[in-house]
Short mmCIF file of C-alpha atoms in Angstrom, two decimals:
data_model
loop_
_atom_site.label_atom_id
_atom_site.label_comp_id
_atom_site.label_asym_id
_atom_site.label_seq_id
_atom_site.Cartn_x
_atom_site.Cartn_y
_atom_site.Cartn_z
CA MET K 8 46.73 35.50 -90.54
CA SER K 9 49.25 33.50 -88.58
CA GLY K 10 48.86 32.30 -85.18
CA ALA K 11 51.07 32.74 -81.91
CA SER K 12 52.29 29.06 -82.56
CA ASP K 13 54.06 30.46 -85.62
CA ARG K 14 56.19 33.17 -83.82
CA HIS K 15 59.86 33.24 -84.33
CA PRO K 16 61.97 32.24 -81.55
CA ASP K 17 64.63 34.76 -81.75
CA ILE K 18 62.17 37.92 -81.66
CA HIS K 19 62.10 39.62 -78.35
CA TRP K 20 58.88 40.94 -76.83
CA PRO K 21 58.37 43.54 -74.17
CA SER K 22 56.40 42.31 -71.09
CA GLY K 23 52.56 42.12 -72.16
CA PHE K 24 53.03 41.72 -75.73
CA SER K 25 54.23 38.34 -76.54
CA PRO K 26 52.10 36.58 -79.17
CA ASP K 27 50.54 34.28 -76.53
CA GLN K 28 49.30 37.44 -74.91
CA ALA K 29 47.63 39.15 -78.26
CA HIS K 30 44.32 39.63 -79.39
CA SER K 31 45.56 39.52 -82.75
CA PHE K 32 49.14 38.27 -84.22
CA CYS K 33 50.66 38.23 -87.70
CA GLN K 34 54.02 37.14 -88.94
CA THR K 35 55.43 37.93 -92.26
CA GLN K 36 58.67 36.76 -93.85
CA ALA K 37 60.73 37.65 -97.15
CA VAL K 38 64.11 37.81 -98.49
CA VAL K 39 65.10 41.26 -99.47
CA HIS K 40 67.66 41.24 -102.25
CA ALA K 41 69.92 43.63 -100.30
CA PRO K 42 72.38 43.82 -97.25
CA PRO K 43 71.17 44.17 -93.90
CA ALA K 44 72.55 47.50 -93.51
CA LEU K 45 70.26 48.84 -96.48
CA ALA K 46 67.35 47.04 -95.45
CA PHE K 47 67.75 48.26 -91.85
CA ALA K 48 68.54 51.85 -93.22
CA LEU K 49 64.94 51.84 -95.13
CA LEU K 50 63.17 50.71 -92.01
CA THR K 51 64.64 53.33 -89.83
CA ASP K 52 63.93 56.21 -92.29
CA VAL K 53 60.86 56.73 -90.65
CA PRO K 54 59.98 60.14 -92.69
CA ARG K 55 60.12 58.07 -95.86
CA TRP K 56 57.53 55.35 -94.85
CA PRO K 57 54.59 57.15 -96.61
CA GLU K 58 56.52 56.32 -99.75
CA TRP K 59 56.39 52.55 -99.28
CA VAL K 60 53.99 51.55 -96.52
CA PRO K 61 50.45 51.29 -97.80
CA GLY K 62 47.82 53.20 -95.87
CA LEU K 63 50.40 55.32 -94.23
CA THR K 64 49.76 58.84 -95.23
CA GLU K 65 51.63 61.05 -92.56
CA VAL K 66 54.77 60.89 -90.32
CA ARG K 67 55.85 63.36 -87.57
CA ALA K 68 58.74 63.42 -85.25
CA GLY K 69 57.64 62.98 -81.52
CA PRO K 70 58.53 64.97 -78.38
CA LEU K 71 61.20 62.35 -77.07
CA ALA K 72 64.12 60.85 -79.10
CA ARG K 73 62.99 57.92 -81.01
CA SER K 74 59.42 58.70 -80.81
CA PHE K 75 57.15 59.56 -83.72
CA GLU K 76 53.49 59.80 -84.79
CA VAL K 77 51.85 58.12 -87.88
CA ARG K 78 48.63 58.52 -89.63
CA PHE K 79 47.56 54.98 -90.60
CA HIS K 80 44.35 54.54 -92.70
CA GLY K 81 43.07 57.80 -91.18
CA HIS K 82 43.76 56.80 -87.57
CA ARG K 83 46.67 58.49 -85.45
CA PHE K 84 49.25 56.32 -83.60
CA GLU K 85 51.86 57.40 -81.18
CA MET K 86 55.12 55.21 -81.80
CA TYR K 87 57.78 54.41 -79.34
CA THR K 88 60.94 52.72 -80.47
CA GLY K 89 61.81 49.86 -78.08
CA GLU K 90 64.65 47.77 -79.59
CA HIS K 91 66.93 49.45 -81.81
CA VAL K 92 70.10 46.91 -82.57
CA PRO K 93 71.62 48.13 -85.86
CA TYR K 94 71.23 45.83 -89.10
CA THR K 95 69.72 43.09 -86.95
CA ARG K 96 66.60 44.06 -84.61
CA LEU K 97 63.95 46.53 -84.54
CA GLY K 98 60.97 47.00 -82.40
CA TRP K 99 58.51 49.68 -81.81
CA SER K 100 55.47 50.00 -79.80
CA GLY K 101 52.24 52.03 -80.80
CA VAL K 102 49.04 53.36 -79.26
CA GLY K 103 45.85 54.46 -81.35
CA ALA K 104 42.66 53.83 -82.41
CA GLY K 105 41.61 51.71 -79.31
CA VAL K 106 44.66 49.36 -79.55
CA GLN K 107 48.31 49.07 -78.28
CA LEU K 108 50.73 47.28 -80.65
CA TYR K 109 54.20 46.02 -80.84
CA GLN K 110 55.99 45.38 -84.22
CA ALA K 111 59.36 43.39 -84.18
CA TRP K 112 61.65 43.05 -87.05
CA LEU K 113 64.47 40.50 -87.33
CA LEU K 114 67.03 40.90 -90.10
CA THR K 115 69.66 37.93 -90.79
CA PRO K 116 72.16 37.92 -93.62
CA VAL K 117 71.67 35.15 -96.34
CA ALA K 118 73.33 34.34 -99.57
CA ASP K 119 70.84 36.37 -101.60
CA GLY K 120 70.72 39.34 -99.16
CA THR K 121 68.65 39.57 -95.97
CA HIS K 122 65.98 37.05 -94.52
CA VAL K 123 63.36 39.66 -92.78
CA VAL K 124 60.85 38.47 -90.21
CA THR K 125 58.28 40.90 -88.88
CA GLU K 126 55.94 40.23 -86.19
CA ASN K 127 53.09 42.34 -84.87
CA VAL K 128 51.07 41.96 -81.77
CA VAL K 129 48.00 43.88 -81.08
CA ARG K 130 46.03 44.28 -77.93
CA GLY K 131 42.94 46.04 -76.87
CA PRO K 132 39.27 46.09 -76.95
CA SER K 133 39.31 47.33 -80.68
CA ALA K 134 41.65 44.38 -81.44
CA ARG K 135 39.15 42.14 -79.96
CA SER K 136 36.24 43.14 -81.41
CA LEU K 137 37.83 43.99 -84.97
CA LYS K 138 38.59 40.43 -85.54
CA THR K 139 34.91 39.89 -85.90
CA SER K 140 33.46 43.02 -86.80
CA SER K 141 35.93 44.25 -89.40
CA PRO K 142 38.17 41.82 -90.62
CA LEU K 143 39.79 44.18 -93.17
CA TRP K 144 40.81 46.81 -90.39
CA ALA K 145 42.26 43.91 -88.34
CA ARG K 146 44.24 42.96 -91.49
CA ARG K 147 45.42 46.34 -92.00
CA LEU K 148 46.82 46.22 -88.46
CA ASN K 149 48.73 43.29 -89.27
#
């Protein structure tokens, strides 16, 4: 698991959700062999997430535009899109299972396709206790 010092300098964070304020933080990077438009389309096709996101079994549209609900490892999360800049940036916040989270995505074109960085900040009493009592669940959140 990465620490707040590993954060990408170009990720935007909403107030209260910087990696320095996190009870749990994780960063992942990869090069996707597809153009940014295709990678972005996949990430924003929320109804199809259960096809490729491990542990995510259900997605439902929310009551507001750009809101949705997911069932992740048996827990319900209400999700709200925070940042949406086509082909370059995404961010959404979620509330559920005793935690609040924000997941940010940064997509940058490279010669082989798209360099993708995703960072997750998780806050709340469950996130604090999960680090020690249930490391597996903490890893799933990240």
